[in-house]
mmCIF file of C-alpha atoms in Angstrom:
data_model
loop_
_atom_site.group_PDB
_atom_site.id
_atom_site.type_symbol
_atom_site.label_atom_id
_atom_site.label_comp_id
_atom_site.label_asym_id
_atom_site.label_seq_id
_atom_site.Cartn_x
_atom_site.Cartn_y
_atom_site.Cartn_z
ATOM 1 C CA MET A 1 0.000 0.000 0.000
ATOM 2 C CA PHE A 2 2.909 2.358 0.821
ATOM 3 C CA ASN A 3 6.004 2.179 -1.362
ATOM 4 C CA ALA A 4 9.574 2.883 -0.244
ATOM 5 C CA PHE A 5 9.538 6.466 -1.549
ATOM 6 C CA GLU A 6 6.392 7.344 0.402
ATOM 7 C CA ARG A 7 7.721 5.743 3.577
ATOM 8 C CA ALA A 8 11.011 7.639 3.254
ATOM 9 C CA VAL A 9 9.299 11.008 2.806
ATOM 10 C CA ALA A 10 6.841 10.353 5.680
ATOM 11 C CA GLY A 11 9.713 9.348 7.959
ATOM 12 C CA ARG A 12 11.594 12.523 7.050
ATOM 13 C CA TYR A 13 8.549 14.660 7.855
ATOM 14 C CA LEU A 14 8.090 12.939 11.234
ATOM 15 C CA ARG A 15 11.702 13.727 12.205
ATOM 16 C CA ALA A 16 11.543 17.403 13.018
ATOM 17 C CA ARG A 17 14.400 19.629 11.982
ATOM 18 C CA ARG A 18 15.400 23.093 13.170
ATOM 19 C CA GLY A 19 12.545 25.485 12.690
ATOM 20 C CA GLU A 20 9.978 22.676 12.660
ATOM 21 C CA ARG A 21 10.004 21.811 16.351
ATOM 22 C CA PHE A 22 6.577 23.275 17.069
ATOM 23 C CA VAL A 23 4.798 20.893 14.693
ATOM 24 C CA SER A 24 6.700 17.999 16.236
ATOM 25 C CA VAL A 25 5.671 19.084 19.739
ATOM 26 C CA ILE A 26 1.998 19.159 18.687
ATOM 27 C CA ALA A 27 2.344 15.649 17.222
ATOM 28 C CA GLY A 28 4.025 14.506 20.436
ATOM 29 C CA PHE A 29 1.144 15.829 22.534
ATOM 30 C CA SER A 30 -1.264 14.050 20.210
ATOM 31 C CA LEU A 31 0.613 10.786 20.751
ATOM 32 C CA ILE A 32 0.592 11.277 24.539
ATOM 33 C CA GLY A 33 -3.126 12.115 24.490
ATOM 34 C CA ILE A 34 -4.004 8.976 22.543
ATOM 35 C CA ALA A 35 -1.793 6.842 24.801
ATOM 36 C CA LEU A 36 -3.336 8.242 27.994
ATOM 37 C CA GLY A 37 -6.843 7.906 26.588
ATOM 38 C CA VAL A 38 -6.363 4.269 25.612
ATOM 39 C CA ALA A 39 -4.636 3.417 28.909
ATOM 40 C CA THR A 40 -7.328 5.147 30.978
ATOM 41 C CA LEU A 41 -10.105 3.459 29.059
ATOM 42 C CA ILE A 42 -8.551 -0.006 29.498
ATOM 43 C CA ILE A 43 -7.920 0.565 33.219
ATOM 44 C CA VAL A 44 -11.369 1.948 34.029
ATOM 45 C CA MET A 45 -13.242 -0.677 32.023
ATOM 46 C CA SER A 46 -11.132 -3.467 33.568
ATOM 47 C CA VAL A 47 -11.715 -2.164 37.101
ATOM 48 C CA MET A 48 -15.454 -1.797 36.523
ATOM 49 C CA GLY A 49 -15.621 -5.259 34.941
ATOM 50 C CA GLY A 50 -13.671 -6.704 37.859
ATOM 51 C CA PHE A 51 -15.916 -4.891 40.315
ATOM 52 C CA LYS A 52 -19.000 -6.352 38.660
ATOM 53 C CA VAL A 53 -17.639 -9.920 38.589
ATOM 54 C CA ASP A 54 -16.223 -9.743 42.127
ATOM 55 C CA LEU A 55 -19.427 -8.273 43.491
ATOM 56 C CA LEU A 56 -21.474 -10.924 41.707
ATOM 57 C CA ASN A 57 -19.287 -13.708 43.103
ATOM 58 C CA ARG A 58 -19.505 -12.378 46.654
ATOM 59 C CA ILE A 59 -23.250 -11.790 46.568
ATOM 60 C CA LEU A 60 -23.960 -15.182 45.026
ATOM 61 C CA GLY A 61 -21.314 -16.876 47.132
ATOM 62 C CA LEU A 62 -23.245 -16.027 50.292
ATOM 63 C CA ASN A 63 -26.828 -15.952 49.028
ATOM 64 C CA GLY A 64 -26.948 -18.614 46.333
ATOM 65 C CA HIS A 65 -27.979 -18.483 42.702
ATOM 66 C CA LEU A 66 -31.676 -19.029 43.351
ATOM 67 C CA GLY A 67 -34.049 -19.471 46.262
ATOM 68 C CA ILE A 68 -37.106 -21.719 46.651
ATOM 69 C CA TYR A 69 -39.965 -20.545 48.869
ATOM 70 C CA ALA A 70 -43.354 -21.944 49.865
ATOM 71 C CA ILE A 71 -46.628 -20.495 48.532
ATOM 72 C CA ASP A 72 -50.401 -21.229 48.671
ATOM 73 C CA GLY A 73 -51.095 -20.805 52.349
ATOM 74 C CA GLU A 74 -47.538 -21.527 53.391
ATOM 75 C CA GLY A 75 -46.020 -18.192 52.491
ATOM 76 C CA PRO A 76 -42.338 -17.396 52.744
ATOM 77 C CA ALA A 77 -42.779 -16.274 56.345
ATOM 78 C CA ARG A 78 -44.131 -19.679 57.388
ATOM 79 C CA GLY A 79 -41.530 -21.633 55.462
ATOM 80 C CA LEU A 80 -41.220 -25.074 53.912
ATOM 81 C CA ALA A 81 -42.402 -27.993 56.041
ATOM 82 C CA ASP A 82 -40.954 -30.789 53.862
ATOM 83 C CA TYR A 83 -37.616 -29.113 53.181
ATOM 84 C CA THR A 84 -35.525 -32.272 53.709
ATOM 85 C CA ALA A 85 -37.233 -34.222 50.924
ATOM 86 C CA LEU A 86 -37.291 -31.184 48.630
ATOM 87 C CA THR A 87 -33.587 -30.577 49.194
ATOM 88 C CA LYS A 88 -32.712 -34.149 48.188
ATOM 89 C CA ARG A 89 -34.812 -33.938 45.019
ATOM 90 C CA ILE A 90 -33.259 -30.604 44.042
ATOM 91 C CA ALA A 91 -29.698 -31.760 44.787
ATOM 92 C CA ALA A 92 -30.205 -34.697 42.399
ATOM 93 C CA ILE A 93 -30.601 -32.355 39.404
ATOM 94 C CA PRO A 94 -27.393 -32.567 37.278
ATOM 95 C CA ASP A 95 -26.579 -28.816 37.072
ATOM 96 C CA VAL A 96 -27.159 -28.206 40.787
ATOM 97 C CA THR A 97 -23.946 -28.154 42.834
ATOM 98 C CA LEU A 98 -25.441 -27.416 46.251
ATOM 99 C CA ALA A 99 -28.890 -27.193 47.836
ATOM 100 C CA ILE A 100 -29.066 -25.738 51.354
ATOM 101 C CA PRO A 101 -32.132 -25.379 53.598
ATOM 102 C CA VAL A 102 -31.863 -22.199 55.683
ATOM 103 C CA VAL A 103 -33.867 -20.295 58.266
ATOM 104 C CA ASP A 104 -33.575 -16.519 58.025
ATOM 105 C CA GLY A 105 -34.555 -13.923 60.577
ATOM 106 C CA GLN A 106 -33.604 -10.548 61.974
ATOM 107 C CA ALA A 107 -32.497 -9.946 65.534
ATOM 108 C CA LEU A 108 -30.786 -7.434 67.753
ATOM 109 C CA VAL A 109 -27.249 -8.581 68.555
ATOM 110 C CA SER A 110 -25.690 -7.308 71.784
ATOM 111 C CA SER A 111 -22.401 -7.955 73.570
ATOM 112 C CA PRO A 112 -21.626 -8.144 77.311
ATOM 113 C CA ARG A 113 -20.013 -4.690 76.974
ATOM 114 C CA GLY A 114 -23.373 -3.147 76.132
ATOM 115 C CA ALA A 115 -22.777 -2.564 72.415
ATOM 116 C CA ALA A 116 -25.610 -3.603 70.102
ATOM 117 C CA THR A 117 -26.375 -3.790 66.396
ATOM 118 C CA GLY A 118 -28.961 -5.269 64.091
ATOM 119 C CA GLY A 119 -28.122 -8.511 62.327
ATOM 120 C CA LEU A 120 -29.442 -11.005 59.805
ATOM 121 C CA ILE A 121 -29.362 -14.396 61.485
ATOM 122 C CA ARG A 122 -29.187 -17.415 59.207
ATOM 123 C CA GLY A 123 -29.742 -20.966 60.368
ATOM 124 C CA ILE A 124 -27.748 -23.572 58.434
ATOM 125 C CA ARG A 125 -26.543 -27.137 58.898
ATOM 126 C CA LYS A 126 -22.889 -27.759 59.765
ATOM 127 C CA GLU A 127 -22.161 -29.712 56.580
ATOM 128 C CA ASP A 128 -23.738 -26.939 54.531
ATOM 129 C CA ILE A 129 -21.712 -24.102 56.067
ATOM 130 C CA LEU A 130 -18.561 -26.159 55.497
ATOM 131 C CA ALA A 131 -19.566 -26.453 51.825
ATOM 132 C CA LEU A 132 -20.235 -22.700 51.697
ATOM 133 C CA ARG A 133 -16.740 -21.664 50.563
ATOM 134 C CA ALA A 134 -17.454 -17.965 50.882
ATOM 135 C CA VAL A 135 -17.552 -18.528 54.674
ATOM 136 C CA SER A 136 -15.547 -21.683 55.424
ATOM 137 C CA ASP A 137 -12.535 -20.605 53.313
ATOM 138 C CA HIS A 138 -12.447 -17.081 54.769
ATOM 139 C CA LEU A 139 -12.268 -17.590 58.519
ATOM 140 C CA VAL A 140 -10.092 -15.049 60.314
ATOM 141 C CA GLU A 141 -10.509 -16.553 63.767
ATOM 142 C CA GLY A 142 -11.770 -19.832 65.243
ATOM 143 C CA SER A 143 -13.065 -22.811 63.285
ATOM 144 C CA LEU A 144 -16.340 -24.447 62.320
ATOM 145 C CA THR A 145 -15.523 -27.668 64.167
ATOM 146 C CA ASP A 146 -17.650 -26.548 67.127
ATOM 147 C CA PHE A 147 -20.484 -25.275 64.939
ATOM 148 C CA THR A 148 -22.952 -27.752 66.467
ATOM 149 C CA PRO A 149 -26.451 -27.363 67.924
ATOM 150 C CA GLY A 150 -26.448 -25.923 71.410
ATOM 151 C CA ASP A 151 -25.021 -22.427 71.774
ATOM 152 C CA ALA A 152 -22.646 -21.976 68.807
ATOM 153 C CA ILE A 153 -22.700 -18.985 66.442
ATOM 154 C CA ALA A 154 -20.418 -17.696 63.656
ATOM 155 C CA ILE A 155 -20.324 -13.945 62.976
ATOM 156 C CA GLY A 156 -18.761 -11.584 60.434
ATOM 157 C CA VAL A 157 -15.574 -9.689 61.178
ATOM 158 C CA GLY A 158 -17.367 -6.337 60.907
ATOM 159 C CA MET A 159 -19.927 -7.356 63.536
ATOM 160 C CA ALA A 160 -17.147 -8.711 65.772
ATOM 161 C CA ARG A 161 -15.237 -5.416 65.604
ATOM 162 C CA ARG A 162 -18.315 -3.306 66.205
ATOM 163 C CA LEU A 163 -19.325 -5.344 69.264
ATOM 164 C CA GLY A 164 -15.759 -5.967 70.467
ATOM 165 C CA LEU A 165 -16.127 -9.762 70.297
ATOM 166 C CA SER A 166 -13.657 -12.547 69.667
ATOM 167 C CA VAL A 167 -13.842 -16.340 69.574
ATOM 168 C CA GLY A 168 -15.069 -17.706 72.912
ATOM 169 C CA ASP A 169 -17.033 -14.584 73.848
ATOM 170 C CA THR A 170 -20.794 -14.641 74.400
ATOM 171 C CA LEU A 171 -23.322 -12.540 72.563
ATOM 172 C CA THR A 172 -27.070 -12.193 73.031
ATOM 173 C CA LEU A 173 -29.749 -12.373 70.343
ATOM 174 C CA ILE A 174 -33.019 -10.541 70.913
ATOM 175 C CA SER A 175 -35.839 -11.332 68.508
ATOM 176 C CA PRO A 176 -38.475 -8.665 67.798
ATOM 177 C CA GLN A 177 -41.077 -11.435 67.424
ATOM 178 C CA GLY A 178 -41.615 -12.206 71.075
ATOM 179 C CA ALA A 179 -43.907 -14.599 72.905
ATOM 180 C CA ALA A 180 -47.396 -13.416 73.864
ATOM 181 C CA THR A 181 -48.089 -13.484 77.609
ATOM 182 C CA ALA A 182 -50.682 -12.080 79.979
ATOM 183 C CA PHE A 183 -48.422 -9.066 80.489
ATOM 184 C CA GLY A 184 -47.915 -8.445 76.777
ATOM 185 C CA THR A 185 -45.352 -9.529 74.231
ATOM 186 C CA VAL A 186 -42.047 -10.600 75.725
ATOM 187 C CA PRO A 187 -39.017 -10.571 73.363
ATOM 188 C CA ARG A 188 -37.150 -13.832 72.967
ATOM 189 C CA ILE A 189 -33.604 -13.594 74.329
ATOM 190 C CA ARG A 190 -30.908 -16.231 73.928
ATOM 191 C CA ALA A 191 -27.153 -16.196 74.540
ATOM 192 C CA TYR A 192 -24.684 -17.880 72.146
ATOM 193 C CA ARG A 193 -20.940 -18.507 72.138
ATOM 194 C CA VAL A 194 -18.842 -17.235 69.205
ATOM 195 C CA VAL A 195 -16.990 -20.187 67.645
ATOM 196 C CA ALA A 196 -15.826 -18.573 64.382
ATOM 197 C CA ILE A 197 -15.364 -15.168 62.764
ATOM 198 C CA PHE A 198 -15.432 -14.916 58.965
ATOM 199 C CA GLN A 199 -14.630 -12.235 56.401
ATOM 200 C CA VAL A 200 -16.259 -12.635 52.987
ATOM 201 C CA GLY A 201 -14.726 -9.368 51.763
ATOM 202 C CA MET A 202 -17.997 -7.480 51.382
ATOM 203 C CA ASN A 203 -18.429 -4.996 54.201
ATOM 204 C CA GLU A 204 -22.237 -5.100 54.168
ATOM 205 C CA TYR A 205 -22.223 -8.844 54.829
ATOM 206 C CA ASP A 206 -19.311 -8.856 57.275
ATOM 207 C CA GLN A 207 -21.177 -6.400 59.496
ATOM 208 C CA ALA A 208 -24.670 -7.880 59.325
ATOM 209 C CA TYR A 209 -24.509 -11.671 58.914
ATOM 210 C CA ALA A 210 -24.366 -14.329 61.623
ATOM 211 C CA PHE A 211 -24.860 -18.087 61.296
ATOM 212 C CA LEU A 212 -26.607 -20.424 63.732
ATOM 213 C CA PRO A 213 -27.018 -24.214 63.506
ATOM 214 C CA LEU A 214 -30.274 -24.926 61.688
ATOM 215 C CA THR A 215 -32.079 -26.515 64.642
ATOM 216 C CA ASP A 216 -31.108 -23.634 66.954
ATOM 217 C CA ALA A 217 -32.424 -21.102 64.455
ATOM 218 C CA GLN A 218 -35.686 -23.038 64.116
ATOM 219 C CA VAL A 219 -36.166 -22.892 67.888
ATOM 220 C CA PHE A 220 -35.168 -19.230 68.207
ATOM 221 C CA PHE A 221 -37.428 -18.033 65.387
ATOM 222 C CA GLN A 222 -40.221 -20.482 66.301
ATOM 223 C CA GLU A 223 -40.101 -22.360 63.006
ATOM 224 C CA PRO A 224 -40.084 -26.006 64.182
ATOM 225 C CA ASP A 225 -39.192 -28.465 61.404
ATOM 226 C CA ARG A 226 -39.411 -25.724 58.784
ATOM 227 C CA ALA A 227 -37.013 -23.806 56.555
ATOM 228 C CA SER A 228 -37.456 -20.244 55.325
ATOM 229 C CA GLU A 229 -36.081 -21.213 51.931
ATOM 230 C CA ILE A 230 -33.845 -23.629 50.071
ATOM 231 C CA GLU A 231 -30.801 -21.951 48.548
ATOM 232 C CA VAL A 232 -29.504 -23.530 45.353
ATOM 233 C CA ARG A 233 -26.121 -23.112 43.682
ATOM 234 C CA VAL A 234 -25.536 -24.144 40.082
ATOM 235 C CA ASN A 235 -22.571 -24.761 37.778
ATOM 236 C CA ASP A 236 -23.180 -21.745 35.551
ATOM 237 C CA PRO A 237 -24.941 -18.749 37.146
ATOM 238 C CA LEU A 238 -25.609 -17.260 33.695
ATOM 239 C CA ALA A 239 -27.613 -20.384 32.730
ATOM 240 C CA VAL A 240 -29.765 -20.308 35.856
ATOM 241 C CA GLY A 241 -32.961 -20.180 33.773
ATOM 242 C CA ALA A 242 -32.481 -23.746 32.537
ATOM 243 C CA VAL A 243 -31.962 -24.940 36.113
ATOM 244 C CA VAL A 244 -35.163 -23.210 37.222
ATOM 245 C CA ARG A 245 -37.094 -25.123 34.553
ATOM 246 C CA ALA A 246 -35.422 -28.386 35.622
ATOM 247 C CA ILE A 247 -36.346 -27.756 39.274
ATOM 248 C CA ARG A 248 -39.960 -27.064 38.397
ATOM 249 C CA ALA A 249 -40.071 -30.305 36.419
ATOM 250 C CA ALA A 250 -38.458 -32.244 39.296
ATOM 251 C CA LEU A 251 -40.811 -30.825 41.957
ATOM 252 C CA GLY A 252 -43.919 -31.395 39.860
ATOM 253 C CA ASP A 253 -47.046 -29.972 41.491
ATOM 254 C CA THR A 254 -45.296 -28.925 44.719
ATOM 255 C CA PRO A 255 -46.408 -25.330 45.416
ATOM 256 C CA VAL A 256 -43.166 -23.377 45.527
ATOM 257 C CA HIS A 257 -42.001 -19.992 44.361
ATOM 258 C CA ILE A 258 -38.540 -19.769 42.711
ATOM 259 C CA ILE A 259 -36.561 -16.526 42.536
ATOM 260 C CA ASP A 260 -33.163 -16.520 40.804
ATOM 261 C CA TRP A 261 -30.353 -13.993 41.294
ATOM 262 C CA GLN A 262 -31.072 -12.236 38.009
ATOM 263 C CA HIS A 263 -34.536 -11.238 39.229
ATOM 264 C CA SER A 264 -33.605 -10.455 42.822
ATOM 265 C CA ASN A 265 -30.608 -8.248 41.833
ATOM 266 C CA ASP A 266 -31.638 -7.103 38.363
ATOM 267 C CA SER A 267 -31.905 -3.387 39.183
ATOM 268 C CA PHE A 268 -28.544 -3.378 40.963
ATOM 269 C CA PHE A 269 -26.551 -5.080 38.207
ATOM 270 C CA ALA A 270 -28.439 -3.143 35.539
ATOM 271 C CA ALA A 271 -27.242 0.069 37.215
ATOM 272 C CA VAL A 272 -23.654 -1.232 37.181
ATOM 273 C CA GLU A 273 -24.007 -2.126 33.483
ATOM 274 C CA VAL A 274 -25.358 1.332 32.618
ATOM 275 C CA GLU A 275 -22.574 3.024 34.568
ATOM 276 C CA GLN A 276 -19.987 0.901 32.749
ATOM 277 C CA ASN A 277 -21.389 1.906 29.348
ATOM 278 C CA VAL A 278 -21.560 5.590 30.289
ATOM 279 C CA MET A 279 -17.958 5.569 31.523
ATOM 280 C CA PHE A 280 -16.885 4.004 28.221
ATOM 281 C CA LEU A 281 -18.552 6.811 26.264
ATOM 282 C CA ILE A 282 -17.150 9.546 28.523
ATOM 283 C CA LEU A 283 -13.573 8.242 28.425
ATOM 284 C CA THR A 284 -13.769 7.784 24.656
ATOM 285 C CA LEU A 285 -13.911 11.599 24.487
ATOM 286 C CA ILE A 286 -10.270 11.641 25.668
ATOM 287 C CA ILE A 287 -9.232 9.699 22.586
ATOM 288 C CA LEU A 288 -11.480 11.893 20.439
ATOM 289 C CA VAL A 289 -9.791 15.051 21.752
ATOM 290 C CA ALA A 290 -6.387 13.509 21.001
ATOM 291 C CA ALA A 291 -7.618 12.698 17.492
ATOM 292 C CA PHE A 292 -8.467 16.388 16.968
ATOM 293 C CA ASN A 293 -4.894 17.167 18.000
ATOM 294 C CA VAL A 294 -3.755 14.837 15.232
ATOM 295 C CA ILE A 295 -5.858 16.857 12.779
ATOM 296 C CA SER A 296 -4.307 20.100 14.050
ATOM 297 C CA SER A 297 -0.740 18.825 13.820
ATOM 298 C CA LEU A 298 -1.279 17.444 10.309
ATOM 299 C CA ILE A 299 -2.890 20.642 9.063
ATOM 300 C CA MET A 300 0.069 22.599 10.427
ATOM 301 C CA MET A 301 2.430 20.125 8.802
ATOM 302 C CA VAL A 302 0.636 20.476 5.463
ATOM 303 C CA LYS A 303 0.864 24.284 5.661
ATOM 304 C CA ASP A 304 4.530 24.026 6.575
ATOM 305 C CA LYS A 305 5.288 21.568 3.758
ATOM 306 C CA THR A 306 3.318 23.321 1.024
ATOM 307 C CA ARG A 307 6.479 24.101 -0.967
ATOM 308 C CA ASP A 308 7.719 20.506 -0.576
ATOM 309 C CA ILE A 309 4.361 19.182 -1.777
ATOM 310 C CA ALA A 310 4.526 21.458 -4.816
ATOM 311 C CA VAL A 311 8.018 20.223 -5.660
ATOM 312 C CA LEU A 312 6.928 16.593 -5.319
ATOM 313 C CA ARG A 313 3.933 17.218 -7.572
ATOM 314 C CA THR A 314 6.176 18.999 -10.114
ATOM 315 C CA LEU A 315 8.577 16.048 -10.157
ATOM 316 C CA GLY A 316 5.659 13.741 -11.019
ATOM 317 C CA ALA A 317 4.369 12.474 -7.677
ATOM 318 C CA PRO A 318 0.620 11.771 -8.074
ATOM 319 C CA ARG A 319 -1.966 13.117 -5.682
ATOM 320 C CA GLY A 320 -2.476 9.637 -4.230
ATOM 321 C CA ALA A 321 1.195 9.448 -3.224
ATOM 322 C CA VAL A 322 1.004 12.816 -1.451
ATOM 323 C CA MET A 323 -2.145 11.752 0.341
ATOM 324 C CA ARG A 324 -0.577 8.452 1.427
ATOM 325 C CA ILE A 325 2.509 10.273 2.764
ATOM 326 C CA PHE A 326 0.453 12.399 5.151
ATOM 327 C CA LEU A 327 -1.824 9.478 5.975
ATOM 328 C CA MET A 328 1.280 7.617 7.072
ATOM 329 C CA CYS A 329 2.434 10.571 9.203
ATOM 330 C CA GLY A 330 -0.883 10.781 11.060
ATOM 331 C CA ALA A 331 -1.375 7.024 11.291
ATOM 332 C CA SER A 332 2.096 6.622 12.806
ATOM 333 C CA VAL A 333 1.129 8.920 15.669
ATOM 334 C CA GLY A 334 -2.158 7.045 16.200
ATOM 335 C CA VAL A 335 -0.624 3.572 16.050
ATOM 336 C CA ALA A 336 2.287 4.481 18.348
ATOM 337 C CA GLY A 337 -0.039 6.136 20.874
ATOM 338 C CA THR A 338 -2.449 3.205 20.815
ATOM 339 C CA LEU A 339 0.316 0.632 21.335
ATOM 340 C CA ILE A 340 1.903 2.620 24.180
ATOM 341 C CA GLY A 341 -1.488 3.180 25.830
ATOM 342 C CA THR A 342 -2.389 -0.506 25.539
ATOM 343 C CA LEU A 343 0.901 -1.519 27.132
ATOM 344 C CA LEU A 344 0.460 0.967 29.991
ATOM 345 C CA GLY A 345 -3.144 -0.069 30.608
ATOM 346 C CA VAL A 346 -2.457 -3.808 30.606
ATOM 347 C CA VAL A 347 0.612 -3.498 32.870
ATOM 348 C CA PHE A 348 -1.328 -1.285 35.289
ATOM 349 C CA CYS A 349 -4.252 -3.727 35.459
ATOM 350 C CA LEU A 350 -1.988 -6.738 36.013
ATOM 351 C CA ASN A 351 -0.214 -4.973 38.905
ATOM 352 C CA ILE A 352 -3.073 -2.918 40.329
ATOM 353 C CA THR A 353 -3.034 -4.639 43.734
ATOM 354 C CA THR A 354 0.724 -4.087 44.107
ATOM 355 C CA LEU A 355 0.339 -0.432 43.120
ATOM 356 C CA GLN A 356 -2.529 0.002 45.591
ATOM 357 C CA ARG A 357 -0.444 -1.371 48.453
ATOM 358 C CA TRP A 358 2.515 0.770 47.398
ATOM 359 C CA VAL A 359 0.413 3.947 47.459
ATOM 360 C CA GLU A 360 -1.124 2.997 50.828
ATOM 361 C CA SER A 361 2.313 2.310 52.325
ATOM 362 C CA ILE A 362 3.581 5.724 51.213
ATOM 363 C CA THR A 363 0.523 7.818 52.092
ATOM 364 C CA GLY A 364 -0.698 5.775 55.062
ATOM 365 C CA VAL A 365 -4.255 6.201 53.775
ATOM 366 C CA SER A 366 -6.576 3.413 52.639
ATOM 367 C CA VAL A 367 -7.169 3.906 48.904
ATOM 368 C CA PHE A 368 -10.177 1.591 48.892
ATOM 369 C CA ASN A 369 -11.904 1.834 52.269
ATOM 370 C CA PRO A 370 -14.197 -1.202 52.783
ATOM 371 C CA GLU A 371 -16.447 0.847 55.080
ATOM 372 C CA VAL A 372 -17.309 3.108 52.135
ATOM 373 C CA TYR A 373 -17.233 0.666 49.223
ATOM 374 C CA TYR A 374 -18.816 -2.762 48.863
ATOM 375 C CA LEU A 375 -15.512 -4.603 48.489
ATOM 376 C CA ALA A 376 -12.312 -4.693 50.530
ATOM 377 C CA HIS A 377 -9.931 -4.302 47.565
ATOM 378 C CA LEU A 378 -9.722 -2.770 44.115
ATOM 379 C CA PRO A 379 -10.505 -5.510 41.572
ATOM 380 C CA ALA A 380 -9.435 -5.562 37.925
ATOM 381 C CA ARG A 381 -10.407 -8.068 35.263
ATOM 382 C CA LEU A 382 -8.880 -7.811 31.806
ATOM 383 C CA ASP A 383 -11.366 -8.653 29.104
ATOM 384 C CA TRP A 384 -9.260 -9.117 25.975
ATOM 385 C CA ARG A 385 -12.282 -8.744 23.724
ATOM 386 C CA GLU A 386 -12.924 -5.366 25.322
ATOM 387 C CA VAL A 387 -9.250 -4.412 25.006
ATOM 388 C CA THR A 388 -9.361 -5.329 21.315
ATOM 389 C CA GLU A 389 -12.447 -3.157 20.814
ATOM 390 C CA ILE A 390 -10.668 -0.198 22.463
ATOM 391 C CA ILE A 391 -7.595 -0.690 20.235
ATOM 392 C CA VAL A 392 -9.710 -0.876 17.077
ATOM 393 C CA MET A 393 -11.692 2.216 18.099
ATOM 394 C CA ALA A 394 -8.526 4.229 18.822
ATOM 395 C CA LEU A 395 -6.931 3.223 15.524
ATOM 396 C CA ALA A 396 -10.138 4.034 13.621
ATOM 397 C CA LEU A 397 -10.428 7.498 15.195
ATOM 398 C CA SER A 398 -6.765 8.195 14.504
ATOM 399 C CA LEU A 399 -7.100 7.119 10.878
ATOM 400 C CA LEU A 400 -10.251 9.183 10.365
ATOM 401 C CA ALA A 401 -8.451 12.193 11.826
ATOM 402 C CA THR A 402 -5.788 11.980 9.099
ATOM 403 C CA LEU A 403 -8.177 11.856 6.129
ATOM 404 C CA TYR A 404 -9.063 15.548 5.791
ATOM 405 C CA PRO A 405 -5.524 16.989 6.191
ATOM 406 C CA SER A 406 -4.165 14.349 3.796
ATOM 407 C CA TRP A 407 -6.862 15.183 1.264
ATOM 408 C CA ARG A 408 -6.021 18.878 1.577
ATOM 409 C CA ALA A 409 -2.370 18.091 0.991
ATOM 410 C CA ALA A 410 -3.207 16.073 -2.137
ATOM 411 C CA ARG A 411 -5.330 18.960 -3.480
ATOM 412 C CA THR A 412 -2.439 21.438 -3.281
ATOM 413 C CA ASP A 413 -1.896 23.243 -6.616
ATOM 414 C CA PRO A 414 1.880 23.257 -7.341
ATOM 415 C CA ILE A 415 1.616 26.361 -9.580
ATOM 416 C CA GLU A 416 -0.034 28.452 -6.875
ATOM 417 C CA ALA A 417 2.337 27.101 -4.211
ATOM 418 C CA LEU A 418 5.473 28.020 -6.231
ATOM 419 C CA ARG A 419 4.175 31.263 -7.749
ATOM 420 C CA HIS A 420 6.014 33.529 -5.281
ATOM 421 C CA GLU A 421 9.045 31.293 -4.689
#
């Protein structure tokens, strides 16, 4: 497409000589602008993609991919009476990895020191909490060996810090649904011993969640031989719809209501998706501004090289050759800036945790405070398809920016350009 003569002339024009430094500086700023735009776009999109995936994994890791509730007179508040048989039938479905009967309820959690906070109390069997990797693999203190019916409880690290509790300490649960007596409603109060403290990495859960053995939760919340729901985890969360149909077929006419994660969190993840798309459009403006700088630098170069263009045309160079020379000049800036920006963005994303710790060690300030944000760290997930789209977009904008100045250069009339020389 470009012959040796055109490459030689374009290379000569890109190497600024004395008196031509200003044009070279403009081209340099254009290159830096494209590089920063591409790098910023890759970094932001990778961080937002990582945030979405990490948040999805943490939410689903603790809550499950879908929940099964009772209906038709046995509403979700009353629970499932035959949860053991239902759990076995659901667990036998091929795409189901785990089915867990749970009892959920809210209670006031207080410590012997007088501190108190609200909490979501979840009753679960010992074998099920051991299979719940989001909890069992993220214990910061204690173990689940003693998580047996009686007085055991496992709490999040945020709740433990707020109440000043550690393993072996006793906390008190106070249920708002008390027992009716002749003197009015008396709240149910029960003391439990902390056997484990977990940290799932999501501050909202670490501060609010506590786990009781299933039978203890049934007694405390007055749900004898019942479960609030059956949580189900599947192989592929994105294919949860097929599993829902398989569960309905397996349960037959059993009156249950099934809610999957896509319906229960649709507004939240839709907001994240919209924000990701808007950020992509906003940051693309950086590359667009850099592309306008390419136009400016090329127009200045064409004005500066008008006499050279006239000489080339007089010596027999066709208009297409002149146009290709300036296309090559502008495209070189775009390609170099895109490659440098891609390298910077990818390296930054691959080392973002190291850079975060380095900044925190120097400043002594938490860059990503878990009390403010959902997660305890800054995630980044490189999507190479997305990176490729950013590279193609940057190259396309850079190439489009060179078309008009190159066309103007090719339209230069050598007679008019040399008339006063």
